[in-house]
Amino acid sequence: MQLVGYEPSGRGSALLVSDADAEIDARPLEAGDDLAYSLGERHCAGTIDESGVHVACDRPSAPHCEYHTSTWVCARCTGTCLKDEMDCYEDHAVYIAAFAPDTFKVGVTKRRRLETRLREQGADRGAHVHTVSNGRIARELEAEIAERLVDRVRTPAKVASLAATVDEAGWESVLAEFDVIDRYRFDYGLGLEARPVRETIASGTVVGVKGRLLVLETGGTAYAVDMRDLVGYDLEGGRPDRNLQSSLGSFGT
């Protein structure tokens, strides 16, 4: 078996596992579920064809080799189309996302995907601040706002947000300059009192998923796993026997 992908919290969280017949099994990640996989060798995760069959690759680069790495050209757009012909003629939303305690990010997505996109990123709050008729205009607005706010949030900051709360005064201050169209508030049901330990494991009891961060509990410690870091690993059934870093709370008082 190989772990070849994942579905973040915006689309029904799951790990995508390729079996011996190259068929994809979506392993749901519901709170209370038990995972018991050991991680083996890591190599290119290959690709999944249009029929849903996994096309394997044994090149050592992970999570994908140069032949199976795809870059969405629109993600690099700042208003000047990088395609041969512009095709983003659909209502787009410009949004502000909050990650606890005080990271505020500007982003762009198709209007119909706004709430899903915010959940995919693991945002704690969201605000829809502009609706425009195409992606080019949206990217121009995003680039302008990004001079004041970040347009990317790295994994360490997202891990730090897992047991934090949003600075409401800071959030309201950021939104004060916009005519907010709609607001979103998300609760991922994690109920964490302390920041989890960051690890790369696929074993433990599922606490929940926030964006692409999977929180697992094992041995009295909560671990935050970036599911992207799992892609490409061969999986073996059974819990690993390696020692993991424990949180101070796991030792009791």
mmCIF file of C-alpha atoms in Angstrom:
data_model
loop_
_atom_site.group_PDB
_atom_site.id
_atom_site.type_symbol
_atom_site.label_atom_id
_atom_site.label_comp_id
_atom_site.label_asym_id
_atom_site.label_seq_id
_atom_site.Cartn_x
_atom_site.Cartn_y
_atom_site.Cartn_z
ATOM 1 C CA MET A 1 0.000 0.000 0.000
ATOM 2 C CA GLN A 2 1.048 3.568 -0.588
ATOM 3 C CA LEU A 3 -0.446 6.782 0.690
ATOM 4 C CA VAL A 4 -0.945 8.770 -2.502
ATOM 5 C CA GLY A 5 -3.049 11.761 -1.446
ATOM 6 C CA TYR A 6 -5.494 13.261 1.004
ATOM 7 C CA GLU A 7 -8.731 15.197 1.188
ATOM 8 C CA PRO A 8 -8.558 18.202 3.546
ATOM 9 C CA SER A 9 -11.374 19.214 5.838
ATOM 10 C CA GLY A 10 -13.219 21.198 3.181
ATOM 11 C CA ARG A 11 -14.292 18.110 1.233
ATOM 12 C CA GLY A 12 -14.773 15.377 3.814
ATOM 13 C CA SER A 13 -11.402 14.474 5.276
ATOM 14 C CA ALA A 14 -9.711 11.261 4.123
ATOM 15 C CA LEU A 15 -6.385 9.645 3.385
ATOM 16 C CA LEU A 16 -6.110 8.225 -0.144
ATOM 17 C CA VAL A 17 -4.433 4.833 -0.121
ATOM 18 C CA SER A 18 -3.475 2.790 -3.183
ATOM 19 C CA ASP A 19 -3.903 -0.960 -2.684
ATOM 20 C CA ALA A 20 -2.144 -3.879 -4.376
ATOM 21 C CA ASP A 21 -4.529 -3.630 -7.356
ATOM 22 C CA ALA A 22 -3.773 0.103 -7.804
ATOM 23 C CA GLU A 23 -7.289 1.008 -6.713
ATOM 24 C CA ILE A 24 -7.760 4.048 -4.486
ATOM 25 C CA ASP A 25 -9.332 3.588 -1.072
ATOM 26 C CA ALA A 26 -10.440 6.805 0.641
ATOM 27 C CA ARG A 27 -9.832 6.206 4.346
ATOM 28 C CA PRO A 28 -12.223 8.600 6.195
ATOM 29 C CA LEU A 29 -10.852 10.545 9.138
ATOM 30 C CA GLU A 30 -13.675 10.857 11.635
ATOM 31 C CA ALA A 31 -13.102 11.818 15.263
ATOM 32 C CA GLY A 32 -12.610 8.668 17.324
ATOM 33 C CA ASP A 33 -11.443 6.534 14.381
ATOM 34 C CA ASP A 34 -8.301 4.480 14.912
ATOM 35 C CA LEU A 35 -5.371 4.513 12.491
ATOM 36 C CA ALA A 36 -2.732 1.806 12.716
ATOM 37 C CA TYR A 37 -0.179 2.255 9.931
ATOM 38 C CA SER A 38 3.603 2.161 10.072
ATOM 39 C CA LEU A 39 5.473 4.290 7.555
ATOM 40 C CA GLY A 40 7.899 2.476 5.277
ATOM 41 C CA GLU A 41 9.968 3.855 2.409
ATOM 42 C CA ARG A 42 8.930 7.133 0.807
ATOM 43 C CA HIS A 43 9.044 7.710 -2.937
ATOM 44 C CA CYS A 44 7.045 9.411 -5.673
ATOM 45 C CA ALA A 45 3.296 8.997 -5.202
ATOM 46 C CA GLY A 46 2.752 8.761 -8.964
ATOM 47 C CA THR A 47 -0.595 9.969 -10.194
ATOM 48 C CA ILE A 48 -4.264 9.018 -10.271
ATOM 49 C CA ASP A 49 -5.720 8.689 -13.752
ATOM 50 C CA GLU A 50 -9.155 9.836 -14.894
ATOM 51 C CA SER A 51 -10.688 6.459 -14.032
ATOM 52 C CA GLY A 52 -9.440 6.678 -10.444
ATOM 53 C CA VAL A 53 -6.662 4.094 -10.858
ATOM 54 C CA HIS A 54 -3.289 4.781 -9.282
ATOM 55 C CA VAL A 55 -0.333 4.930 -11.670
ATOM 56 C CA ALA A 56 2.664 4.065 -9.517
ATOM 57 C CA CYS A 57 6.147 5.559 -9.749
ATOM 58 C CA ASP A 58 9.280 4.301 -8.014
ATOM 59 C CA ARG A 59 11.437 7.399 -8.484
ATOM 60 C CA PRO A 60 12.952 8.461 -5.140
ATOM 61 C CA SER A 61 11.698 12.067 -5.172
ATOM 62 C CA ALA A 62 8.772 12.627 -2.792
ATOM 63 C CA PRO A 63 5.996 13.429 -2.616
ATOM 64 C CA HIS A 64 6.260 13.633 -6.434
ATOM 65 C CA CYS A 65 9.057 13.418 -8.959
ATOM 66 C CA GLU A 66 9.559 15.936 -11.763
ATOM 67 C CA TYR A 67 7.302 13.903 -14.078
ATOM 68 C CA HIS A 68 4.370 13.835 -11.664
ATOM 69 C CA THR A 69 4.600 17.320 -10.175
ATOM 70 C CA SER A 70 1.862 19.610 -11.383
ATOM 71 C CA THR A 71 1.783 23.352 -10.794
ATOM 72 C CA TRP A 72 -1.498 25.208 -11.085
ATOM 73 C CA VAL A 73 -0.505 28.215 -13.129
ATOM 74 C CA CYS A 74 -3.365 30.340 -11.744
ATOM 75 C CA ALA A 75 -1.807 30.149 -8.280
ATOM 76 C CA ARG A 76 1.072 32.315 -9.551
ATOM 77 C CA CYS A 77 -1.179 34.899 -11.187
ATOM 78 C CA THR A 78 -1.087 38.477 -9.921
ATOM 79 C CA GLY A 79 -3.377 39.891 -12.597
ATOM 80 C CA THR A 80 -1.393 39.177 -15.756
ATOM 81 C CA CYS A 81 -2.700 35.898 -17.193
ATOM 82 C CA LEU A 82 0.008 33.239 -17.576
ATOM 83 C CA LYS A 83 -2.090 31.019 -19.858
ATOM 84 C CA ASP A 84 -2.246 31.163 -23.644
ATOM 85 C CA GLU A 85 -5.851 32.253 -23.299
ATOM 86 C CA MET A 86 -7.594 33.578 -20.203
ATOM 87 C CA ASP A 87 -10.453 31.286 -19.126
ATOM 88 C CA CYS A 88 -11.399 32.414 -15.609
ATOM 89 C CA TYR A 89 -14.614 34.194 -16.585
ATOM 90 C CA GLU A 90 -16.608 33.299 -13.495
ATOM 91 C CA ASP A 91 -17.483 35.198 -10.342
ATOM 92 C CA HIS A 92 -14.519 35.180 -7.977
ATOM 93 C CA ALA A 93 -14.369 36.114 -4.301
ATOM 94 C CA VAL A 94 -11.562 37.964 -2.576
ATOM 95 C CA TYR A 95 -11.475 36.941 1.071
ATOM 96 C CA ILE A 96 -9.611 37.529 4.303
ATOM 97 C CA ALA A 97 -8.893 34.478 6.460
ATOM 98 C CA ALA A 98 -7.902 34.503 10.134
ATOM 99 C CA PHE A 99 -5.654 31.880 11.717
ATOM 100 C CA ALA A 100 -5.463 32.064 15.495
ATOM 101 C CA PRO A 101 -4.211 34.007 17.193
ATOM 102 C CA ASP A 102 -3.300 36.865 14.831
ATOM 103 C CA THR A 103 -2.338 35.731 11.330
ATOM 104 C CA PHE A 104 -4.547 37.329 8.679
ATOM 105 C CA LYS A 105 -4.324 36.213 5.056
ATOM 106 C CA VAL A 106 -5.801 37.504 1.807
ATOM 107 C CA GLY A 107 -6.870 34.993 -0.824
ATOM 108 C CA VAL A 108 -8.904 34.406 -3.973
ATOM 109 C CA THR A 109 -11.237 31.615 -4.997
ATOM 110 C CA LYS A 110 -14.225 31.002 -7.216
ATOM 111 C CA ARG A 111 -17.279 32.469 -5.507
ATOM 112 C CA ARG A 112 -19.097 29.129 -5.366
ATOM 113 C CA ARG A 113 -16.145 27.541 -3.509
ATOM 114 C CA LEU A 114 -15.547 30.224 -0.905
ATOM 115 C CA GLU A 115 -16.656 28.395 2.250
ATOM 116 C CA THR A 116 -15.060 25.143 1.079
ATOM 117 C CA ARG A 117 -11.774 26.915 0.322
ATOM 118 C CA LEU A 118 -11.657 28.487 3.762
ATOM 119 C CA ARG A 119 -12.198 25.083 5.383
ATOM 120 C CA GLU A 120 -9.548 23.488 3.156
ATOM 121 C CA GLN A 121 -7.018 25.952 4.519
ATOM 122 C CA GLY A 122 -8.090 25.451 8.120
ATOM 123 C CA ALA A 123 -9.134 29.064 8.645
ATOM 124 C CA ASP A 124 -10.715 29.981 11.979
ATOM 125 C CA ARG A 125 -12.556 32.965 10.536
ATOM 126 C CA GLY A 126 -13.309 34.172 7.047
ATOM 127 C CA ALA A 127 -14.622 37.364 5.509
ATOM 128 C CA HIS A 128 -15.816 37.809 1.930
ATOM 129 C CA VAL A 129 -14.690 41.326 0.982
ATOM 130 C CA HIS A 130 -15.044 41.576 -2.825
ATOM 131 C CA THR A 131 -16.931 39.807 -5.604
ATOM 132 C CA VAL A 132 -15.592 40.351 -9.133
ATOM 133 C CA SER A 133 -16.417 38.956 -12.551
ATOM 134 C CA ASN A 134 -13.170 37.118 -13.302
ATOM 135 C CA GLY A 135 -9.970 35.785 -11.811
ATOM 136 C CA ARG A 136 -7.730 38.479 -13.286
ATOM 137 C CA ILE A 137 -9.444 41.287 -11.403
ATOM 138 C CA ALA A 138 -9.497 39.165 -8.243
ATOM 139 C CA ARG A 139 -5.752 38.554 -8.425
ATOM 140 C CA GLU A 140 -5.070 42.243 -8.937
ATOM 141 C CA LEU A 141 -7.035 43.057 -5.781
ATOM 142 C CA GLU A 142 -5.302 40.250 -3.900
ATOM 143 C CA ALA A 143 -1.856 41.560 -4.875
ATOM 144 C CA GLU A 144 -2.804 45.037 -3.677
ATOM 145 C CA ILE A 145 -4.084 43.796 -0.298
ATOM 146 C CA ALA A 146 -1.070 41.472 0.076
ATOM 147 C CA GLU A 147 1.097 44.556 0.480
ATOM 148 C CA ARG A 148 -0.501 44.863 3.943
ATOM 149 C CA LEU A 149 -1.458 41.265 4.780
ATOM 150 C CA VAL A 150 0.179 37.921 4.100
ATOM 151 C CA ASP A 151 -0.989 35.822 1.157
ATOM 152 C CA ARG A 152 0.404 32.532 2.445
ATOM 153 C CA VAL A 153 0.380 30.811 5.841
ATOM 154 C CA ARG A 154 3.071 28.222 6.536
ATOM 155 C CA THR A 155 2.478 24.976 8.401
ATOM 156 C CA PRO A 156 4.166 26.024 11.696
ATOM 157 C CA ALA A 157 1.762 28.954 12.006
ATOM 158 C CA LYS A 158 -1.198 26.660 11.327
ATOM 159 C CA VAL A 159 0.008 24.198 13.971
ATOM 160 C CA ALA A 160 0.311 27.098 16.425
ATOM 161 C CA SER A 161 -3.334 27.980 15.718
ATOM 162 C CA LEU A 162 -4.671 24.579 16.768
ATOM 163 C CA ALA A 163 -5.046 25.384 20.468
ATOM 164 C CA ALA A 164 -5.291 29.171 20.179
ATOM 165 C CA THR A 165 -8.158 31.614 19.815
ATOM 166 C CA VAL A 166 -8.477 34.459 17.353
ATOM 167 C CA ASP A 167 -7.465 37.939 18.450
ATOM 168 C CA GLU A 168 -10.918 39.431 17.896
ATOM 169 C CA ALA A 169 -9.759 43.036 18.215
ATOM 170 C CA GLY A 170 -7.055 42.453 15.627
ATOM 171 C CA TRP A 171 -9.527 40.699 13.324
ATOM 172 C CA GLU A 172 -12.016 43.543 13.516
ATOM 173 C CA SER A 173 -9.236 46.064 12.921
ATOM 174 C CA VAL A 174 -8.195 44.263 9.729
ATOM 175 C CA LEU A 175 -11.779 44.138 8.446
ATOM 176 C CA ALA A 176 -12.504 47.779 9.234
ATOM 177 C CA GLU A 177 -11.132 48.933 5.873
ATOM 178 C CA PHE A 178 -13.479 46.669 3.887
ATOM 179 C CA ASP A 179 -17.189 46.601 3.158
ATOM 180 C CA VAL A 180 -17.603 43.006 4.321
ATOM 181 C CA ILE A 181 -20.121 41.011 2.266
ATOM 182 C CA ASP A 182 -20.280 37.937 4.485
ATOM 183 C CA ARG A 183 -18.528 36.406 7.476
ATOM 184 C CA TYR A 184 -17.657 32.837 8.387
ATOM 185 C CA ARG A 185 -16.731 31.236 11.695
ATOM 186 C CA PHE A 186 -15.407 27.667 11.829
ATOM 187 C CA ASP A 187 -15.169 25.121 14.625
ATOM 188 C CA TYR A 188 -13.246 21.965 13.755
ATOM 189 C CA GLY A 189 -14.170 20.222 16.991
ATOM 190 C CA LEU A 190 -10.608 19.629 18.172
ATOM 191 C CA GLY A 191 -11.063 20.836 21.754
ATOM 192 C CA LEU A 192 -7.308 21.090 22.361
ATOM 193 C CA GLU A 193 -5.976 22.748 25.506
ATOM 194 C CA ALA A 194 -2.338 22.767 24.397
ATOM 195 C CA ARG A 195 -0.526 22.907 21.084
ATOM 196 C CA PRO A 196 0.031 19.394 19.674
ATOM 197 C CA VAL A 197 3.485 18.041 18.992
ATOM 198 C CA ARG A 198 4.287 18.126 15.295
ATOM 199 C CA GLU A 199 5.078 14.658 13.917
ATOM 200 C CA THR A 200 4.852 12.560 10.765
ATOM 201 C CA ILE A 201 2.858 9.485 11.765
ATOM 202 C CA ALA A 202 -0.211 7.569 10.589
ATOM 203 C CA SER A 203 -1.085 5.827 13.820
ATOM 204 C CA GLY A 204 -3.324 6.835 16.705
ATOM 205 C CA THR A 205 -6.860 7.923 17.497
ATOM 206 C CA VAL A 206 -8.220 10.663 15.245
ATOM 207 C CA VAL A 207 -8.983 13.834 17.185
ATOM 208 C CA GLY A 208 -9.962 15.749 14.071
ATOM 209 C CA VAL A 209 -8.772 17.516 10.948
ATOM 210 C CA LYS A 210 -8.242 21.222 10.399
ATOM 211 C CA GLY A 211 -7.354 22.023 6.810
ATOM 212 C CA ARG A 212 -4.663 19.543 5.911
ATOM 213 C CA LEU A 213 -3.553 19.109 9.536
ATOM 214 C CA LEU A 214 -4.550 15.755 11.003
ATOM 215 C CA VAL A 215 -4.539 15.609 14.808
ATOM 216 C CA LEU A 216 -3.902 12.177 16.312
ATOM 217 C CA GLU A 217 -3.750 11.141 19.946
ATOM 218 C CA THR A 218 -1.528 8.337 21.122
ATOM 219 C CA GLY A 219 0.006 7.608 24.517
ATOM 220 C CA GLY A 220 -1.715 10.609 26.064
ATOM 221 C CA THR A 221 -0.139 13.069 23.622
ATOM 222 C CA ALA A 222 -1.768 14.910 20.727
ATOM 223 C CA TYR A 223 0.226 15.069 17.492
ATOM 224 C CA ALA A 224 -0.280 17.407 14.533
ATOM 225 C CA VAL A 225 0.429 15.733 11.200
ATOM 226 C CA ASP A 226 0.650 17.668 7.942
ATOM 227 C CA MET A 227 -1.025 15.183 5.605
ATOM 228 C CA ARG A 228 1.073 16.469 2.717
ATOM 229 C CA ASP A 229 4.113 15.092 4.568
ATOM 230 C CA LEU A 230 2.546 11.611 4.485
ATOM 231 C CA VAL A 231 2.103 11.485 0.707
ATOM 232 C CA GLY A 232 4.440 8.989 -0.940
ATOM 233 C CA TYR A 233 5.004 6.710 2.045
ATOM 234 C CA ASP A 234 4.529 2.973 1.713
ATOM 235 C CA LEU A 235 2.208 1.784 4.473
ATOM 236 C CA GLU A 236 2.356 -1.322 6.579
ATOM 237 C CA GLY A 237 -0.380 -2.463 8.926
ATOM 238 C CA GLY A 238 0.315 -2.108 12.646
ATOM 239 C CA ARG A 239 1.528 0.609 14.932
ATOM 240 C CA PRO A 240 5.143 1.804 14.652
ATOM 241 C CA ASP A 241 7.607 0.836 17.362
ATOM 242 C CA ARG A 242 9.659 4.042 17.286
ATOM 243 C CA ASN A 243 9.606 6.419 20.244
ATOM 244 C CA LEU A 244 7.704 9.668 19.829
ATOM 245 C CA GLN A 245 8.185 12.988 21.560
ATOM 246 C CA SER A 246 5.559 13.363 24.276
ATOM 247 C CA SER A 247 3.890 16.506 25.512
ATOM 248 C CA LEU A 248 4.539 17.539 29.122
ATOM 249 C CA GLY A 249 0.865 16.974 29.893
ATOM 250 C CA SER A 250 1.127 13.266 29.116
ATOM 251 C CA PHE A 251 3.290 12.734 32.220
ATOM 252 C CA GLY A 252 0.610 13.919 34.625
ATOM 253 C CA THR A 253 1.339 15.993 37.668
#
